Amino acid sequence: MRKTFAFISIIFSLILIFTSTTASANLRQDAINSNDPNTLVKYLNTTKAGKELNISEAKYTDNNYLVLSFSKKPKIKSNSQRENLAHNFQEIMNDVPNSFVKKGIAFFNGGNDGANLILAFSKSKVSKHNYYDKVKSDTAKDFSAETTAFYIEPSYSDKTDGEIYSGPETQGPKYGPDHETLIEMIQDVTE
């Protein structure tokens, strides 16, 4: 009886694993075929990193950066938390199909009162697949390293160990007739 129950449990577990893997693969293919940001969000939330960040929305800036908003407020106080966050960002960048990466990828976390954290990576930086390794090897675990643009809310950064800050020099290149920085363009589409 126990052996039969154990065997049935194992079969059921394998079916669940196979089904979830197949669903994730199907959603990835659906995202590639449709090129629809909503389908991309559904797919990313089936991945481990997507589940941890809880990707809520995908939009494009005027200059074609894919902005992925995530609702789970990141923990960045310790080095291990910053390293884990960098790992999740790298995994998401690896999981986003190339057809969605036009100029680059940006990650946004914030609310009605503004942004807590914004990181943007140009297409060339996304394709290098080395962001996590850079953060991991940095003694301060500075997750602004290797970004094209970076913003962290000053009151939020005061809650971290080590020096993580943003300023005019981290806002990224300026675009368009209004000479908006990349960070400003990302904030525009997330409002």
mmCIF file of N, CA and C in Angstrom, residues 51-123:
data_model
loop_
_atom_site.group_PDB
_atom_site.id
_atom_site.type_symbol
_atom_site.label_atom_id
_atom_site.label_comp_id
_atom_site.label_asym_id
_atom_site.label_seq_id
_atom_site.Cartn_x
_atom_site.Cartn_y
_atom_site.Cartn_z
ATOM 1 N N LYS A 51 9.081 35.281 -10.530
ATOM 2 C CA LYS A 51 8.251 35.051 -9.347
ATOM 3 C C LYS A 51 8.787 35.818 -8.146
ATOM 4 N N GLU A 52 10.116 35.873 -8.012
ATOM 5 C CA GLU A 52 10.700 36.587 -6.878
ATOM 6 C C GLU A 52 10.480 38.095 -6.974
ATOM 7 N N LEU A 53 10.574 38.645 -8.186
ATOM 8 C CA LEU A 53 10.395 40.088 -8.353
ATOM 9 C C LEU A 53 8.931 40.479 -8.511
ATOM 10 N N ASN A 54 8.117 39.573 -9.034
ATOM 11 C CA ASN A 54 6.708 39.817 -9.342
ATOM 12 C C ASN A 54 6.578 40.946 -10.372
ATOM 13 N N ILE A 55 6.956 40.625 -11.597
ATOM 14 C CA ILE A 55 6.872 41.577 -12.706
ATOM 15 C C ILE A 55 5.398 41.915 -12.925
ATOM 16 N N SER A 56 5.071 43.202 -12.897
ATOM 17 C CA SER A 56 3.668 43.600 -12.987
ATOM 18 C C SER A 56 3.301 44.228 -14.332
ATOM 19 N N GLU A 57 4.299 44.754 -15.048
ATOM 20 C CA GLU A 57 3.974 45.484 -16.270
ATOM 21 C C GLU A 57 5.202 45.598 -17.159
ATOM 22 N N ALA A 58 4.979 45.659 -18.452
ATOM 23 C CA ALA A 58 6.045 45.887 -19.426
ATOM 24 C C ALA A 58 5.573 46.948 -20.410
ATOM 25 N N LYS A 59 6.381 47.983 -20.579
ATOM 26 C CA LYS A 59 6.080 49.067 -21.512
ATOM 27 C C LYS A 59 7.369 49.506 -22.185
ATOM 28 N N TYR A 60 7.232 50.275 -23.260
ATOM 29 C CA TYR A 60 8.397 50.822 -23.944
ATOM 30 C C TYR A 60 8.474 52.331 -23.750
ATOM 31 N N THR A 61 9.697 52.828 -23.588
ATOM 32 C CA THR A 61 9.916 54.276 -23.549
ATOM 33 C C THR A 61 9.848 54.804 -24.985
ATOM 34 N N ASP A 62 9.868 56.124 -25.127
ATOM 35 C CA ASP A 62 9.862 56.732 -26.457
ATOM 36 C C ASP A 62 11.088 56.323 -27.276
ATOM 37 N N ASN A 63 12.187 55.991 -26.590
ATOM 38 C CA ASN A 63 13.402 55.597 -27.303
ATOM 39 C C ASN A 63 13.599 54.072 -27.300
ATOM 40 N N ASN A 64 12.508 53.319 -27.080
ATOM 41 C CA ASN A 64 12.466 51.862 -27.235
ATOM 42 C C ASN A 64 13.243 51.048 -26.203
ATOM 43 N N TYR A 65 13.312 51.521 -24.978
ATOM 44 C CA TYR A 65 13.788 50.679 -23.878
ATOM 45 C C TYR A 65 12.581 49.935 -23.318
ATOM 46 N N LEU A 66 12.728 48.633 -23.123
ATOM 47 C CA LEU A 66 11.684 47.836 -22.495
ATOM 48 C C LEU A 66 11.762 48.069 -20.996
ATOM 49 N N VAL A 67 10.691 48.584 -20.408
ATOM 50 C CA VAL A 67 10.656 48.864 -18.969
ATOM 51 C C VAL A 67 9.813 47.794 -18.290
ATOM 52 N N LEU A 68 10.447 47.041 -17.413
ATOM 53 C CA LEU A 68 9.768 46.002 -16.645
ATOM 54 C C LEU A 68 9.555 46.525 -15.232
ATOM 55 N N SER A 69 8.301 46.743 -14.878
ATOM 56 C CA SER A 69 7.974 47.197 -13.525
ATOM 57 C C SER A 69 7.780 45.969 -12.653
ATOM 58 N N PHE A 70 8.350 46.021 -11.476
ATOM 59 C CA PHE A 70 8.144 44.916 -10.545
ATOM 60 C C PHE A 70 7.611 45.459 -9.240
ATOM 61 N N SER A 71 6.682 44.724 -8.644
ATOM 62 C CA SER A 71 5.954 45.244 -7.497
ATOM 63 C C SER A 71 6.574 44.890 -6.157
ATOM 64 N N LYS A 72 7.389 43.871 -6.105
ATOM 65 C CA LYS A 72 7.988 43.486 -4.833
ATOM 66 C C LYS A 72 9.148 44.426 -4.525
ATOM 67 N N LYS A 73 9.024 45.171 -3.435
ATOM 68 C CA LYS A 73 10.071 46.122 -3.072
ATOM 69 C C LYS A 73 11.350 45.355 -2.746
ATOM 70 N N PRO A 74 12.432 45.681 -3.458
ATOM 71 C CA PRO A 74 13.653 44.900 -3.258
ATOM 72 C C PRO A 74 14.323 45.196 -1.918
ATOM 73 N N LYS A 75 14.927 44.171 -1.371
ATOM 74 C CA LYS A 75 15.715 44.333 -0.155
ATOM 75 C C LYS A 75 17.161 44.503 -0.592
ATOM 76 N N ILE A 76 17.780 45.614 -0.169
ATOM 77 C CA ILE A 76 19.144 45.905 -0.623
ATOM 78 C C ILE A 76 20.071 46.304 0.515
ATOM 79 N N LYS A 77 19.666 46.056 1.738
ATOM 80 C CA LYS A 77 20.474 46.499 2.871
ATOM 81 C C LYS A 77 21.816 45.777 2.947
ATOM 82 N N SER A 78 21.819 44.482 2.774
ATOM 83 C CA SER A 78 23.063 43.727 2.925
ATOM 84 C C SER A 78 23.663 43.371 1.571
ATOM 85 N N ASN A 79 24.926 42.989 1.587
ATOM 86 C CA ASN A 79 25.594 42.566 0.353
ATOM 87 C C ASN A 79 24.919 41.358 -0.263
ATOM 88 N N SER A 80 24.500 40.402 0.554
ATOM 89 C CA SER A 80 23.864 39.202 0.001
ATOM 90 C C SER A 80 22.523 39.537 -0.645
ATOM 91 N N GLN A 81 21.784 40.504 -0.084
ATOM 92 C CA GLN A 81 20.516 40.918 -0.689
ATOM 93 C C GLN A 81 20.755 41.601 -2.024
ATOM 94 N N ARG A 82 21.789 42.441 -2.111
ATOM 95 C CA ARG A 82 22.105 43.112 -3.376
ATOM 96 C C ARG A 82 22.562 42.104 -4.423
ATOM 97 N N GLU A 83 23.329 41.109 -3.986
ATOM 98 C CA GLU A 83 23.787 40.070 -4.903
ATOM 99 C C GLU A 83 22.599 39.253 -5.417
ATOM 100 N N ASN A 84 21.663 38.930 -4.555
ATOM 101 C CA ASN A 84 20.468 38.180 -4.957
ATOM 102 C C ASN A 84 19.631 38.986 -5.948
ATOM 103 N N LEU A 85 19.475 40.281 -5.693
ATOM 104 C CA LEU A 85 18.719 41.133 -6.608
ATOM 105 C C LEU A 85 19.398 41.187 -7.976
ATOM 106 N N ALA A 86 20.716 41.329 -7.982
ATOM 107 C CA ALA A 86 21.464 41.353 -9.246
ATOM 108 C C ALA A 86 21.291 40.032 -9.997
ATOM 109 N N HIS A 87 21.291 38.936 -9.270
ATOM 110 C CA HIS A 87 21.087 37.626 -9.894
ATOM 111 C C HIS A 87 19.709 37.555 -10.552
ATOM 112 N N ASN A 88 18.683 38.046 -9.855
ATOM 113 C CA ASN A 88 17.332 38.051 -10.431
ATOM 114 C C ASN A 88 17.256 38.923 -11.682
ATOM 115 N N PHE A 89 17.892 40.104 -11.647
ATOM 116 C CA PHE A 89 17.896 40.969 -12.827
ATOM 117 C C PHE A 89 18.585 40.273 -13.999
ATOM 118 N N GLN A 90 19.720 39.620 -13.728
ATOM 119 C CA GLN A 90 20.438 38.934 -14.798
ATOM 120 C C GLN A 90 19.601 37.803 -15.379
ATOM 121 N N GLU A 91 18.942 37.048 -14.523
ATOM 122 C CA GLU A 91 18.099 35.949 -15.004
ATOM 123 C C GLU A 91 16.959 36.473 -15.878
ATOM 124 N N ILE A 92 16.345 37.572 -15.456
ATOM 125 C CA ILE A 92 15.269 38.164 -16.269
ATOM 126 C C ILE A 92 15.823 38.614 -17.618
ATOM 127 N N MET A 93 16.975 39.277 -17.616
ATOM 128 C CA MET A 93 17.566 39.719 -18.891
ATOM 129 C C MET A 93 17.851 38.527 -19.794
ATOM 130 N N ASN A 94 18.295 37.412 -19.200
ATOM 131 C CA ASN A 94 18.556 36.206 -19.988
ATOM 132 C C ASN A 94 17.261 35.598 -20.529
ATOM 133 N N ASP A 95 16.161 35.751 -19.779
ATOM 134 C CA ASP A 95 14.886 35.138 -20.166
ATOM 135 C C ASP A 95 14.078 35.956 -21.167
ATOM 136 N N VAL A 96 14.345 37.254 -21.260
ATOM 137 C CA VAL A 96 13.583 38.093 -22.198
ATOM 138 C C VAL A 96 14.010 37.754 -23.626
ATOM 139 N N PRO A 97 13.067 37.365 -24.470
ATOM 140 C CA PRO A 97 13.411 37.065 -25.867
ATOM 141 C C PRO A 97 14.016 38.294 -26.565
ATOM 142 N N ASN A 98 14.972 38.053 -27.454
ATOM 143 C CA ASN A 98 15.679 39.134 -28.142
ATOM 144 C C ASN A 98 14.751 40.091 -28.875
ATOM 145 N N SER A 99 13.624 39.591 -29.341
ATOM 146 C CA SER A 99 12.711 40.446 -30.099
ATOM 147 C C SER A 99 12.159 41.596 -29.239
ATOM 148 N N PHE A 100 12.202 41.471 -27.924
ATOM 149 C CA PHE A 100 11.716 42.530 -27.040
ATOM 150 C C PHE A 100 12.804 43.531 -26.678
ATOM 151 N N VAL A 101 14.055 43.159 -26.855
ATOM 152 C CA VAL A 101 15.168 44.026 -26.470
ATOM 153 C C VAL A 101 15.526 44.886 -27.677
ATOM 154 N N LYS A 102 14.889 46.043 -27.769
ATOM 155 C CA LYS A 102 15.138 46.910 -28.921
ATOM 156 C C LYS A 102 16.359 47.787 -28.643
ATOM 157 N N LYS A 103 16.250 48.740 -27.718
ATOM 158 C CA LYS A 103 17.394 49.573 -27.324
ATOM 159 C C LYS A 103 18.026 49.069 -26.036
ATOM 160 N N GLY A 104 17.208 48.397 -25.201
ATOM 161 C CA GLY A 104 17.708 47.898 -23.934
ATOM 162 C C GLY A 104 16.570 47.509 -23.012
ATOM 163 N N ILE A 105 16.929 47.180 -21.769
ATOM 164 C CA ILE A 105 15.962 46.774 -20.751
ATOM 165 C C ILE A 105 16.160 47.641 -19.520
ATOM 166 N N ALA A 106 15.044 48.036 -18.921
ATOM 167 C CA ALA A 106 15.094 48.781 -17.662
ATOM 168 C C ALA A 106 14.200 48.087 -16.644
ATOM 169 N N PHE A 107 14.592 48.182 -15.390
ATOM 170 C CA PHE A 107 13.802 47.645 -14.281
ATOM 171 C C PHE A 107 13.349 48.823 -13.432
ATOM 172 N N PHE A 108 12.067 48.829 -13.087
ATOM 173 C CA PHE A 108 11.485 49.933 -12.316
ATOM 174 C C PHE A 108 10.752 49.372 -11.113
ATOM 175 N N ASN A 109 10.998 49.975 -9.950
ATOM 176 C CA ASN A 109 10.220 49.659 -8.762
ATOM 177 C C ASN A 109 9.836 50.971 -8.112
ATOM 178 N N GLY A 110 8.557 51.120 -7.823
ATOM 179 C CA GLY A 110 8.085 52.340 -7.191
ATOM 180 C C GLY A 110 6.595 52.282 -6.994
ATOM 181 N N GLY A 111 6.055 53.423 -6.637
ATOM 182 C CA GLY A 111 4.624 53.499 -6.399
ATOM 183 C C GLY A 111 4.101 54.857 -6.772
ATOM 184 N N ASN A 112 2.973 55.231 -6.171
ATOM 185 C CA ASN A 112 2.354 56.521 -6.465
ATOM 186 C C ASN A 112 3.245 57.694 -6.068
ATOM 187 N N ASP A 113 4.120 57.474 -5.114
ATOM 188 C CA ASP A 113 4.986 58.550 -4.655
ATOM 189 C C ASP A 113 6.313 58.607 -5.405
ATOM 190 N N GLY A 114 6.453 57.831 -6.469
ATOM 191 C CA GLY A 114 7.661 57.888 -7.278
ATOM 192 C C GLY A 114 8.457 56.599 -7.254
ATOM 193 N N ALA A 115 9.662 56.680 -7.795
ATOM 194 C CA ALA A 115 10.507 55.496 -7.949
ATOM 195 C C ALA A 115 11.336 55.241 -6.696
ATOM 196 N N ASN A 116 11.486 53.963 -6.379
ATOM 197 C CA ASN A 116 12.444 53.540 -5.359
ATOM 198 C C ASN A 116 13.772 53.192 -6.014
ATOM 199 N N LEU A 117 13.665 52.517 -7.151
ATOM 200 C CA LEU A 117 14.846 51.985 -7.804
ATOM 201 C C LEU A 117 14.599 51.852 -9.300
ATOM 202 N N ILE A 118 15.564 52.307 -10.108
ATOM 203 C CA ILE A 118 15.511 52.140 -11.558
ATOM 204 C C ILE A 118 16.913 51.751 -12.021
ATOM 205 N N LEU A 119 16.999 50.693 -12.785
ATOM 206 C CA LEU A 119 18.244 50.291 -13.429
ATOM 207 C C LEU A 119 17.954 50.099 -14.908
ATOM 208 N N ALA A 120 18.831 50.605 -15.768
ATOM 209 C CA ALA A 120 18.653 50.452 -17.210
ATOM 210 C C ALA A 120 19.940 49.913 -17.819
ATOM 211 N N PHE A 121 19.769 49.030 -18.795
ATOM 212 C CA PHE A 121 20.892 48.394 -19.471
ATOM 213 C C PHE A 121 20.694 48.542 -20.970
ATOM 214 N N SER A 122 21.702 49.072 -21.663
ATOM 215 C CA SER A 122 21.614 49.161 -23.117
ATOM 216 C C SER A 122 21.635 47.758 -23.701
ATOM 217 N N LYS A 123 21.245 47.644 -24.951
ATOM 218 C CA LYS A 123 21.181 46.339 -25.617
ATOM 219 C C LYS A 123 22.538 45.639 -25.570
#
